[in-house]
Amino acid sequence: MSPAADDLDYKADLTLKRLQPRLDDVWLESQVDDAKRHEFDLRLAEYWRPLFRLLFHLYGSCYDFIYHLERVLMTAARSWSERSDDLCVLDHHRINEPDWFLSEKLVGGALYVDLFSENLSKLRDHVGYFKDLGLSYLHLMPLFAVRPGDNDGGYAISNYRSVDPRLGTIDDLRLFAKELREAGISLVLDFVFNHTSDDHEWAMQAQSGIPEFQDYYYIFPDRQEPEEYERTLREIFPTVRQGNFTWHDGMHRWVWTTFNSFQWDLNYSNPAVFHAMLEEMLFIANTGVDVLRLDAVAFIWKRKGTNCENLPEAHTLIQAFNLMARLAAPGLIFKSEAIVHPDEVVKYIGSHECQISYNPTLMALLWESLATRSVRLLVQTLGHRYRLPENTSWVNYLRCHDDIGWTFDDADAHAIGINAYDHRQFLNQFYTGQFAGSFARGVPFQENAVTGDMRISGTMASLAGLEQAIEEEDEEKKEFAIRRMMLLHGITLSIGGIPLLYLGEEWGMLNDYDFVKDPAKAGDSRWIHRPKMKWEFLEELDDTIGAEHGSIRRRIYRSTQKLISLRKTLPALAGQKMELLATANRQLLGYVRIWEGHRLIVLANFSETPQQVDGNRLRTVGLGRFFVDVIQGKTHATSEPVQLEPYQILWLNRS
Ligand code: GLC
Ligand code: GLC
């Protein structure tokens, strides 16, 4: 170890010794018993030095560093002392089983409380629905108090400690979390920590001219600094406004707003902001959350002359938040929402940072493969990008509440002779239905008139061709659309990681064009794929009812449910280990999943024509001569070519 490193450990130890009496006060005040206090002390002994190091790195040069450090430590101790007994029990389990989320039994779902069931109390009546579908992880879209009017689907939070009154109360949330826990379902909530709403208390204080709170945000008196930053920034919401700053009339100042103009970016170079958000984070954790989805992680640190995305300090900050979780809410894990270049996405993933992460590259490339009927770019990418560190996991999804951006790597495309720029143009044309022969019915999101760039909105079913097929009353197209959906689910449910459904997918819900009628939503095409749950669909599960399109929905629901329950019976699908299988056929994706001596081969046909693969290839990787496709129950012998129907997916178990 270098002398400087030694020195920092020395400083850390000395600081902790000096802060000890303050800690003792917290324990005394909160009347925590010795055992609970001892657990904290043990973890503190393990995590204090690395924590000190991270915070010193970020804030060591601030004149009041020690003041903030003390507050950080007190907040951790207080939160731990307030943590409920059943959460502490869960903490124990999770500490002893740090890879709990790698189980094949884990299957996720995400929903908007208001669109699904109106409010939290009615949501409690639907725990049975989640269990019936097979979900064991539930992400509730942001449900905290928001500004009036447009609130970016809950991402403009005005108070992290109260639930939007239309949805319920914080006690309803605690109760729901408890009931989920009892049902064996993990709860996922957002930690929207890059920005607050412009009517959050801190923003209000800033608006009334209090410098302490103006320092919570990036606020500038004139255009000089914004313009210096702007030189290297990209625009995330170019249709909202030009650039990344918003003029505030009351303050007569410019405010940094990466997303909507009412979402003010927090200034994490100020240690007071780190501490303030830490308090909110631990408060949310203690309501009974298993996973926090770290929203917009890429944007949380800014430095002039850079694009202010994915900066090293962003990682340091998340690592510091993670250590705080280890200390005060050790069962909690983080999920990274970094929808950026694949090289950057992986940098957030690690047991010391975010244990799990959206897999936007897989998502985008599955849609890419459907459009091209070729898995070449997918295979090229997966080949060197799928593997993750131990005790971490991808979250594999097909659609979510956001748009689809074509975030593959240009060099991966180039390596197989694809021009990335042209290819993205093609994909945009294809998924907005403008390309001749396209089956998709997506719409543009944030089309940038200057760069020609855009992203895609639309539900899974509409993008997969169901909307067009129903409109054209074309039975063959309907069949293909449904098969495309099942093909994609069959992959996210088996490729390694946590599969995540965006609820509505289980019914093949189509685009909802009515969003334009609501002025608070009309300007944001993502609302097209945020439809309201239709509970009457449940009645269609009864075979005797033949409502219009009811049979399609019944088939989609039942097939999805079946794939989910199958996944849970296959130990090979635990973990993250995936090896590609060379199918020698660009329309066929193949891979093997291996877990503790179990093996499962997956073959997926991305075209509307039958395809085949040489049986010998299966024999060598699957270590067997006969395989059963557990989805259809059919046996395949490796002495012959294995046949796949249009868009068929096979899950092959050795028989
Ligand atoms: C995240 C959310 C997105 C939101 C943005 C700003 O990317 O997923 O819906 O618009 O952050 O909070
Ligand atoms: C950008 C951001 C991502 C966000 C999305 C919302 O892609 O990188 O964080 O979800 O915009 O549209």
XYZ file of C-alpha atoms and ligand atoms in Angstrom:
679
model
C 0.000 0.000 0.000
C 1.251 3.490 -0.805
C 2.081 5.818 2.078
C -0.753 8.153 0.958
C -3.260 5.299 1.107
C -2.021 4.365 4.539
C -2.401 7.918 5.555
C -6.035 8.051 4.461
C -6.839 4.945 6.480
C -5.190 6.568 9.449
C -7.328 9.671 8.942
C -10.432 7.561 8.582
C -9.745 5.691 11.811
C -8.963 8.826 13.736
C -12.109 10.524 12.472
C -14.243 7.576 13.502
C -12.679 7.576 16.949
C -13.539 11.248 17.294
C -17.105 10.693 16.091
C -17.684 7.751 18.427
C -19.267 9.793 21.233
C -21.780 11.222 18.750
C -22.624 7.700 17.646
C -23.109 6.661 21.255
C -25.601 9.520 21.602
C -27.616 8.153 18.686
C -27.782 4.692 20.239
C -28.795 6.150 23.572
C -31.488 8.356 22.052
C -32.941 5.555 19.969
C -32.679 2.960 22.747
C -31.357 0.377 20.384
C -30.429 -2.912 22.012
C -26.816 -4.056 22.172
C -27.194 -6.768 19.571
C -28.535 -4.398 16.929
C -25.887 -1.854 17.747
C -23.185 -4.491 17.582
C -24.253 -5.508 14.089
C -23.880 -1.926 12.972
C -20.455 -1.668 14.586
C -19.277 -4.785 12.793
C -20.365 -3.434 9.454
C -18.920 -0.042 10.253
C -15.567 -1.684 10.923
C -15.746 -3.195 7.465
C -17.092 -0.273 5.482
C -15.896 2.877 7.208
C -12.491 3.132 5.549
C -13.758 2.634 1.989
C -16.602 5.044 2.688
C -14.235 7.666 4.055
C -12.046 7.214 1.010
C -14.907 7.733 -1.463
C -16.340 10.742 0.318
C -12.907 12.251 0.867
C -12.275 11.890 -2.839
C -15.501 13.705 -3.686
C -15.687 16.236 -0.890
C -12.367 16.253 0.976
C -11.538 19.717 -0.259
C -14.787 21.247 1.024
C -14.209 23.487 4.058
C -16.986 21.706 5.951
C -16.199 18.118 4.939
C -16.115 16.747 8.488
C -19.440 18.377 9.316
C -21.100 16.538 6.427
C -19.282 13.317 7.151
C -20.602 13.356 10.674
C -24.138 13.904 9.438
C -23.772 11.029 6.999
C -22.711 8.674 9.760
C -25.461 9.821 12.116
C -28.062 9.357 9.400
C -26.876 5.806 8.788
C -27.030 4.947 12.471
C -30.428 6.542 12.940
C -31.892 4.755 9.911
C -30.559 1.442 11.123
C -32.023 2.015 14.548
C -35.396 2.727 12.956
C -35.310 -0.265 10.624
C -38.140 -2.651 11.425
C -37.494 -6.117 12.811
C -38.812 -7.982 9.799
C -36.568 -5.964 7.502
C -33.602 -6.767 9.733
C -34.454 -10.449 9.410
C -34.489 -10.059 5.650
C -31.151 -8.241 5.864
C -29.658 -11.336 7.490
C -30.887 -13.590 4.720
C -29.572 -11.301 2.045
C -26.179 -10.870 3.662
C -25.820 -14.646 3.735
C -27.136 -15.086 0.239
C -25.741 -12.194 -1.803
C -26.761 -13.833 -5.086
C -30.433 -14.279 -4.157
C -31.495 -12.388 -7.275
C -29.782 -14.909 -9.552
C -32.408 -17.537 -8.844
C -34.408 -18.985 -11.733
C -37.419 -18.385 -9.511
C -37.105 -14.634 -9.908
C -39.355 -13.083 -12.559
C -40.169 -9.384 -12.574
C -43.039 -7.150 -13.553
C -43.430 -3.364 -13.693
C -46.579 -1.257 -13.519
C -48.090 2.152 -12.851
C -50.263 1.988 -9.759
C -52.866 4.433 -11.085
C -53.124 2.814 -14.513
C -53.212 -0.692 -13.097
C -55.499 -0.453 -10.111
C -56.127 3.236 -9.360
C -54.432 3.229 -5.974
C -52.296 1.302 -3.529
C -55.114 -0.040 -1.474
C -56.759 -1.650 -4.518
C -53.377 -2.898 -5.637
C -53.309 -5.043 -2.519
C -56.224 -6.991 -3.929
C -54.097 -8.036 -6.890
C -51.261 -9.853 -5.182
C -53.035 -13.014 -6.338
C -52.831 -11.790 -9.932
C -49.064 -11.385 -9.670
C -48.708 -14.839 -8.176
C -50.939 -16.370 -10.826
C -48.808 -14.860 -13.552
C -45.689 -16.016 -11.739
C -44.113 -12.722 -10.713
C -41.728 -12.611 -7.770
C -40.385 -9.073 -8.269
C -42.608 -6.049 -8.681
C -41.503 -2.588 -9.783
C -44.011 0.121 -9.010
C -43.429 3.165 -11.152
C -42.748 6.342 -9.139
C -45.562 6.878 -6.668
C -44.291 9.749 -4.550
C -45.820 13.216 -4.326
C -45.380 15.103 -7.579
C -45.894 18.590 -8.947
C -49.322 19.463 -10.339
C -49.782 19.061 -14.107
C -47.100 17.292 -16.131
C -44.852 15.286 -13.797
C -43.044 13.043 -16.295
C -44.948 9.958 -15.203
C -43.962 10.459 -11.575
C -40.310 11.342 -12.223
C -40.737 14.941 -11.026
C -40.894 14.360 -7.287
C -41.833 17.088 -4.861
C -41.578 15.000 -1.706
C -39.799 11.673 -1.296
C -41.500 10.953 1.995
C -45.095 11.106 0.983
C -47.037 9.126 -1.530
C -49.047 10.936 -4.190
C -52.366 11.386 -2.337
C -54.254 10.064 -5.373
C -52.466 6.742 -4.836
C -52.551 6.507 -1.059
C -50.334 7.198 1.903
C -46.883 6.182 3.030
C -48.542 3.720 5.414
C -50.360 2.117 2.488
C -46.968 1.687 0.877
C -45.488 0.096 4.007
C -48.454 -2.228 4.276
C -48.250 -3.221 0.628
C -44.512 -3.856 0.943
C -45.170 -6.108 3.895
C -47.854 -8.071 2.086
C -45.591 -8.529 -0.917
C -42.823 -9.736 1.360
C -45.155 -12.284 2.883
C -46.141 -13.415 -0.610
C -42.477 -13.856 -1.572
C -42.485 -10.936 -3.998
C -39.647 -8.406 -3.919
C -40.539 -4.745 -4.154
C -38.687 -2.398 -6.487
C -39.072 1.379 -6.311
C -37.311 4.226 -8.021
C -34.734 6.418 -6.408
C -35.067 9.510 -8.583
C -31.902 11.181 -7.404
C -30.619 13.087 -10.414
C -33.268 15.765 -10.102
C -36.218 16.962 -8.055
C -39.365 18.643 -9.226
C -39.284 22.446 -9.386
C -41.768 22.499 -6.510
C -39.740 20.344 -4.121
C -39.111 22.182 -0.869
C -35.420 22.633 -1.727
C -36.287 24.138 -5.092
C -38.852 26.420 -3.461
C -36.239 27.653 -0.994
C -33.883 28.242 -3.882
C -36.589 30.207 -5.666
C -37.086 32.384 -2.641
C -33.431 33.344 -2.917
C -31.794 31.320 -0.131
C -28.200 30.685 -1.246
C -27.857 27.477 0.751
C -30.605 25.923 -1.352
C -29.581 27.528 -4.594
C -26.416 25.498 -4.100
C -28.541 22.335 -4.181
C -28.971 22.853 -7.909
C -26.994 24.236 -10.829
C -28.199 27.803 -11.024
C -26.488 30.488 -13.113
C -27.003 34.270 -13.290
C -26.427 34.516 -17.043
C -25.716 32.462 -20.161
C -21.948 32.401 -19.801
C -21.509 29.129 -17.912
C -24.486 27.352 -19.471
C -22.990 28.090 -22.858
C -19.602 26.775 -21.814
C -21.235 23.541 -20.681
C -23.555 23.401 -23.662
C -20.621 23.108 -26.076
C -20.136 19.452 -25.143
C -23.605 18.359 -23.985
C -26.155 16.333 -25.902
C -29.865 17.006 -25.733
C -31.974 14.314 -24.089
C -35.374 15.902 -24.660
C -34.784 18.110 -27.732
C -38.497 18.621 -28.351
C -38.979 20.074 -24.874
C -36.559 22.932 -25.344
C -33.261 23.781 -26.987
C -30.319 22.965 -24.766
C -30.141 21.773 -21.189
C -30.930 24.922 -19.226
C -34.211 26.589 -18.357
C -34.751 30.257 -17.624
C -36.519 30.857 -14.315
C -38.472 34.070 -14.330
C -38.842 34.435 -10.575
C -35.140 33.979 -9.807
C -33.976 35.594 -13.017
C -31.556 32.780 -13.415
C -30.784 29.737 -15.553
C -31.321 26.283 -14.052
C -29.776 23.019 -15.287
C -32.589 20.761 -16.486
C -31.368 17.692 -18.372
C -34.875 16.314 -18.841
C -38.075 18.350 -18.654
C -37.811 22.026 -17.717
C -39.532 21.309 -14.394
C -36.961 18.648 -13.397
C -34.046 20.435 -11.755
C -30.732 18.597 -11.716
C -29.252 18.212 -8.247
C -25.750 19.487 -7.609
C -23.816 16.556 -6.134
C -20.591 18.510 -5.978
C -22.241 19.938 -2.862
C -21.887 17.439 0.043
C -25.114 18.763 1.570
C -26.942 17.310 -1.437
C -25.357 13.911 -0.948
C -26.435 13.903 2.659
C -29.936 15.201 1.953
C -30.568 12.565 -0.717
C -29.075 9.883 1.497
C -31.719 10.680 4.090
C -34.419 10.296 1.443
C -32.879 7.072 0.174
C -32.767 5.414 3.573
C -36.253 6.606 4.351
C -37.525 4.896 1.202
C -35.466 1.784 1.961
C -37.076 1.488 5.362
C -40.586 1.421 3.915
C -39.697 -2.124 2.850
C -38.044 -1.882 -0.537
C -35.795 -4.705 -1.778
C -34.399 -3.009 -4.846
C -33.929 0.659 -5.639
C -33.896 1.548 -9.302
C -31.344 4.329 -9.628
C -32.908 6.631 -12.152
C -30.818 8.396 -14.783
C -27.502 7.372 -13.169
C -25.459 8.553 -16.113
C -26.198 12.217 -15.487
C -25.466 12.763 -11.802
C -22.047 14.411 -12.111
C -21.114 17.326 -14.327
C -17.791 18.703 -15.477
C -17.170 21.434 -18.022
C -15.605 20.242 -21.246
C -17.231 16.790 -21.000
C -20.643 15.505 -22.068
C -21.456 15.274 -18.359
C -22.514 11.643 -18.711
C -20.895 8.616 -17.076
C -18.158 10.642 -15.384
C -15.909 8.766 -12.944
C -17.386 10.748 -10.035
C -20.841 9.433 -10.920
C -19.482 5.979 -10.106
C -17.800 7.160 -6.925
C -21.073 8.660 -5.794
C -23.112 5.530 -6.441
C -20.462 3.479 -4.665
C -20.820 5.785 -1.680
C -24.611 5.387 -1.716
C -24.099 1.650 -1.987
C -21.846 1.562 1.073
C -24.474 3.518 2.962
C -26.988 0.860 2.034
C -24.607 -1.891 3.172
C -24.348 -0.103 6.520
C -27.906 0.942 7.195
C -30.119 -1.267 5.021
C -27.910 -4.204 4.079
C -30.636 -6.187 2.334
C -31.119 -3.450 -0.228
C -29.639 -3.672 -3.713
C -29.420 -1.168 -6.556
C -30.546 -1.466 -10.117
C -28.835 0.795 -12.600
C -30.818 2.655 -15.214
C -28.056 3.627 -17.602
C -29.484 3.706 -21.103
C -26.201 4.595 -22.712
C -23.414 3.070 -24.797
C -22.826 -0.594 -23.823
C -19.239 0.164 -22.753
C -20.661 2.567 -20.178
C -23.636 0.442 -19.108
C -21.393 -2.265 -17.647
C -19.293 0.169 -15.641
C -22.183 0.685 -13.221
C -22.479 -3.028 -12.514
C -20.665 -4.567 -9.546
C -21.417 -5.671 -5.995
C -19.799 -2.419 -4.861
C -22.002 -0.280 -7.124
C -25.214 -1.497 -8.758
C -25.785 -5.209 -8.324
C -28.273 -5.389 -11.173
C -28.802 -3.360 -14.316
C -31.215 -2.914 -17.174
C -29.840 -4.535 -20.296
C -30.732 -1.933 -22.924
C -28.356 -3.403 -25.487
C -30.032 -6.807 -25.484
C -33.438 -5.135 -25.596
C -32.555 -2.988 -28.608
C -30.809 -5.815 -30.447
C -33.700 -8.239 -30.025
C -35.889 -5.714 -31.827
C -33.115 -5.179 -34.340
C -32.987 -8.921 -35.042
C -36.747 -9.077 -35.544
C -36.576 -6.272 -38.085
C -33.624 -7.719 -40.008
C -34.450 -11.414 -39.504
C -30.778 -11.758 -38.729
C -29.053 -12.339 -35.400
C -25.600 -11.319 -36.607
C -25.353 -8.026 -34.751
C -26.915 -9.595 -31.673
C -24.411 -12.459 -31.704
C -21.488 -10.150 -32.440
C -22.480 -8.069 -29.415
C -23.424 -10.814 -26.954
C -20.179 -12.614 -27.733
C -18.082 -10.079 -25.869
C -20.547 -8.121 -23.789
C -22.796 -10.504 -21.887
C -20.536 -11.672 -19.097
C -20.830 -9.848 -15.784
C -18.938 -9.925 -12.472
C -19.971 -12.409 -9.799
C -23.097 -11.702 -7.780
C -24.467 -9.259 -10.306
C -27.150 -9.669 -12.900
C -28.743 -8.241 -16.001
C -32.387 -7.299 -15.941
C -33.654 -8.397 -19.324
C -36.666 -6.597 -20.707
C -38.375 -6.003 -24.021
C -40.384 -2.905 -23.315
C -40.590 -0.512 -20.392
C -42.264 2.827 -19.777
C -39.548 4.565 -21.822
C -38.656 4.703 -25.475
C -36.333 2.385 -27.410
C -33.006 3.881 -28.465
C -30.596 2.016 -30.739
C -27.726 1.989 -28.262
C -25.567 -0.682 -29.876
C -21.871 -0.068 -30.450
C -20.884 1.313 -33.863
C -17.734 -0.815 -33.916
C -19.734 -4.007 -33.277
C -21.829 -3.090 -36.312
C -18.804 -2.149 -38.388
C -17.145 -5.488 -37.610
C -19.867 -7.278 -39.561
C -20.101 -4.719 -42.337
C -23.015 -2.670 -41.043
C -22.963 1.113 -41.215
C -24.293 2.141 -37.818
C -25.762 5.476 -38.895
C -27.650 4.013 -41.829
C -28.755 1.067 -39.748
C -30.292 3.296 -37.077
C -32.112 5.214 -39.806
C -33.432 1.912 -41.113
C -34.549 0.757 -37.653
C -36.358 4.038 -37.046
C -38.093 3.724 -40.397
C -38.954 0.124 -39.691
C -40.371 0.633 -36.219
C -42.400 3.686 -37.209
C -43.932 1.534 -39.939
C -42.506 3.626 -42.776
C -40.250 0.950 -44.189
C -41.995 -1.046 -46.915
C -43.221 -4.373 -45.551
C -42.756 -3.399 -41.902
C -45.057 -5.070 -39.397
C -44.406 -2.502 -36.651
C -46.616 0.339 -35.468
C -44.336 2.505 -33.353
C -44.189 6.285 -33.250
C -41.199 8.636 -32.997
C -40.056 9.945 -29.626
C -37.902 13.085 -29.326
C -37.304 13.417 -33.018
C -34.402 15.851 -33.366
C -34.891 18.081 -36.370
C -31.205 19.075 -36.347
C -29.557 15.650 -36.105
C -32.347 13.565 -37.650
C -32.126 11.383 -34.568
C -35.164 9.795 -32.916
C -36.195 7.053 -30.510
C -39.226 4.757 -30.683
C -42.390 4.507 -28.617
C -44.954 1.716 -28.815
C -46.175 -1.329 -26.904
C -44.554 -4.685 -27.382
C -47.567 -6.063 -29.259
C -47.852 -3.072 -31.577
C -44.138 -3.179 -32.346
C -44.285 -6.928 -32.925
C -47.021 -6.611 -35.548
C -50.232 -7.416 -33.691
C -51.841 -4.020 -34.215
C -51.298 -4.106 -37.956
C -52.446 -7.727 -38.201
C -55.673 -7.052 -36.309
C -56.385 -3.980 -38.398
C -55.832 -5.892 -41.612
C -57.713 -8.894 -40.232
C -54.894 -11.053 -41.493
C -54.754 -14.399 -39.698
C -51.241 -15.271 -40.799
C -49.928 -11.914 -39.635
C -51.668 -12.369 -36.292
C -50.020 -15.718 -35.896
C -46.600 -14.282 -36.702
C -47.075 -11.368 -34.332
C -47.970 -13.633 -31.428
C -45.063 -15.903 -32.192
C -42.692 -12.928 -32.288
C -43.849 -11.923 -28.826
C -43.375 -15.408 -27.437
C -39.997 -15.694 -29.101
C -38.829 -12.526 -27.356
C -40.247 -13.588 -23.984
C -38.682 -16.999 -24.467
C -35.311 -15.305 -24.757
C -35.517 -12.837 -21.870
C -36.824 -15.660 -19.693
C -33.892 -17.917 -20.487
C -30.787 -16.001 -21.538
C -29.457 -15.342 -18.043
C -30.486 -12.650 -15.590
C -33.775 -11.365 -14.241
C -36.559 -11.290 -16.813
C -38.761 -8.221 -16.469
C -42.224 -7.918 -17.952
C -43.829 -4.565 -18.479
C -47.374 -5.328 -17.410
C -49.845 -5.214 -20.263
C -47.462 -7.407 -22.261
C -49.121 -10.468 -20.784
C -52.278 -9.451 -22.701
C -50.594 -8.152 -25.823
C -51.957 -4.678 -25.173
C -51.839 -2.373 -28.177
C -50.832 1.276 -28.434
C -53.146 3.695 -26.691
C -53.591 6.670 -29.002
C -55.858 8.484 -26.566
C -52.980 9.951 -24.606
C -53.081 13.034 -26.830
C -56.429 13.989 -25.285
C -54.712 14.757 -21.983
C -52.788 18.033 -22.315
C -50.333 16.943 -19.598
C -49.424 13.894 -21.722
C -49.952 14.991 -25.308
C -46.384 16.216 -25.803
C -44.764 12.942 -24.761
C -45.319 9.967 -27.066
C -44.156 7.493 -24.398
C -47.728 7.636 -23.084
C -48.751 5.601 -26.113
C -47.271 2.551 -24.402
C -48.600 3.274 -20.929
C -52.153 1.967 -21.294
C -54.664 1.391 -18.553
C -55.167 -2.168 -17.362
C -58.451 -3.651 -18.552
C -59.676 -6.031 -15.866
C -62.347 -7.436 -18.143
C -59.509 -9.273 -19.927
C -59.403 -11.648 -16.986
C -62.857 -12.925 -17.857
C -61.562 -13.926 -21.279
C -59.388 -16.535 -19.628
C -62.565 -18.495 -19.353
C -62.536 -20.592 -22.542
C -66.263 -20.320 -23.068
C -66.138 -16.603 -23.716
C -65.257 -15.736 -27.288
C -65.073 -11.944 -27.106
C -63.511 -10.091 -30.027
C -59.754 -10.724 -29.933
C -60.395 -12.448 -26.617
C -58.872 -15.626 -27.911
C -55.681 -13.838 -28.935
C -55.316 -12.328 -25.504
C -56.082 -15.615 -23.820
C -53.393 -17.295 -25.870
C -50.820 -14.579 -25.120
C -51.595 -14.632 -21.406
C -51.547 -18.410 -21.118
C -48.349 -18.771 -23.154
C -46.568 -16.101 -21.145
C -47.696 -17.656 -17.898
C -46.569 -21.063 -19.090
C -43.099 -19.859 -20.086
C -42.698 -18.169 -16.717
C -43.666 -21.258 -14.778
C -41.416 -23.430 -16.962
C -38.474 -21.156 -16.284
C -38.926 -21.702 -12.587
C -38.588 -25.453 -12.982
C -35.260 -25.265 -14.817
C -32.200 -24.896 -12.565
C -30.013 -24.354 -15.654
C -31.696 -20.960 -15.959
C -30.304 -19.691 -12.668
C -27.274 -17.480 -12.705
C -25.840 -15.547 -15.541
C -23.603 -17.968 -17.412
C -24.465 -18.110 -21.104
C -22.454 -19.524 -23.978
C -23.359 -18.778 -27.549
C -23.870 -21.717 -29.846
C -22.748 -21.294 -33.448
C -25.835 -22.224 -35.456
C -24.246 -21.472 -38.852
C -27.548 -19.850 -39.728
C -27.945 -16.094 -39.403
C -31.655 -16.419 -38.711
C -31.128 -18.671 -35.718
C -29.923 -17.579 -32.315
C -28.502 -20.357 -30.163
C -27.057 -20.485 -26.684
C -26.448 -22.842 -23.805
C -27.217 -22.093 -20.196
C -25.134 -23.844 -17.600
C -25.637 -23.892 -13.857
C -24.108 -26.369 -11.446
C -24.152 -29.317 -13.807
C -27.495 -28.407 -15.400
C -27.631 -27.480 -19.062
C -30.303 -26.044 -21.306
C -29.939 -25.268 -24.994
C -32.031 -22.498 -26.479
C -32.636 -22.098 -30.205
C -34.665 -19.222 -31.603
C -35.786 -18.628 -35.163
C -36.004 -14.923 -36.014
C -37.611 -15.432 -39.402
C -41.041 -16.279 -40.787
C -39.657 -19.263 -42.648
C -38.723 -22.687 -41.229
C -35.049 -23.060 -40.335
C -32.830 -25.885 -39.274
C -29.603 -26.545 -37.455
C -27.204 -29.463 -37.643
C -27.937 -31.915 -34.830
C -24.233 -32.536 -34.219
C -23.846 -29.021 -32.942
C -26.351 -29.736 -30.193
C -24.754 -33.018 -29.316
C -21.374 -31.435 -28.640
C -22.578 -28.517 -26.551
C -25.516 -30.256 -24.939
C -23.656 -33.461 -24.073
C -26.465 -35.711 -25.256
C -28.098 -37.400 -28.218
C -31.749 -36.704 -27.510
C -33.297 -33.483 -26.320
C -36.801 -32.561 -25.282
C -38.164 -29.146 -26.071
C -39.808 -28.444 -22.733
C -42.077 -25.813 -24.303
C -43.827 -28.156 -26.729
C -42.817 -31.476 -25.245
C -41.354 -32.770 -28.498
C -38.179 -34.892 -28.589
C -35.393 -34.052 -31.047
C -32.677 -36.526 -32.031
C -29.251 -35.114 -32.844
C -28.748 -37.675 -35.600
C -30.860 -35.428 -37.789
C -31.097 -31.685 -38.408
C -33.244 -29.983 -35.772
C -36.165 -28.171 -37.407
C -37.683 -24.906 -36.215
C -40.976 -23.494 -37.391
C -41.308 -19.779 -38.207
C -40.438 -17.748 -35.101
C -40.244 -20.866 -32.987
C -38.161 -20.998 -29.847
C -36.938 -24.298 -28.377
C -35.798 -24.860 -24.812
C -33.915 -28.128 -25.104
C -33.257 -30.318 -22.114
C -31.240 -33.521 -22.418
C -33.552 -36.514 -22.280
C -35.515 8.018 -16.469
C -36.936 7.545 -16.574
C -37.660 8.385 -17.570
C -37.596 9.812 -17.134
C -36.160 10.254 -16.899
C -36.125 11.509 -16.101
O -34.828 7.824 -17.642
O -36.971 6.209 -16.938
O -38.991 7.986 -17.686
O -38.162 10.620 -18.113
O -35.446 9.338 -16.120
O -36.452 11.218 -14.770
C -32.313 8.924 -22.346
C -31.643 8.658 -21.071
C -32.388 7.648 -20.266
C -33.866 7.963 -20.226
C -34.422 8.249 -21.538
C -35.819 8.738 -21.393
O -32.197 7.827 -23.166
O -30.334 8.201 -21.282
O -31.886 7.658 -18.989
O -34.552 6.856 -19.755
O -33.662 9.234 -22.153
O -36.350 8.917 -22.641
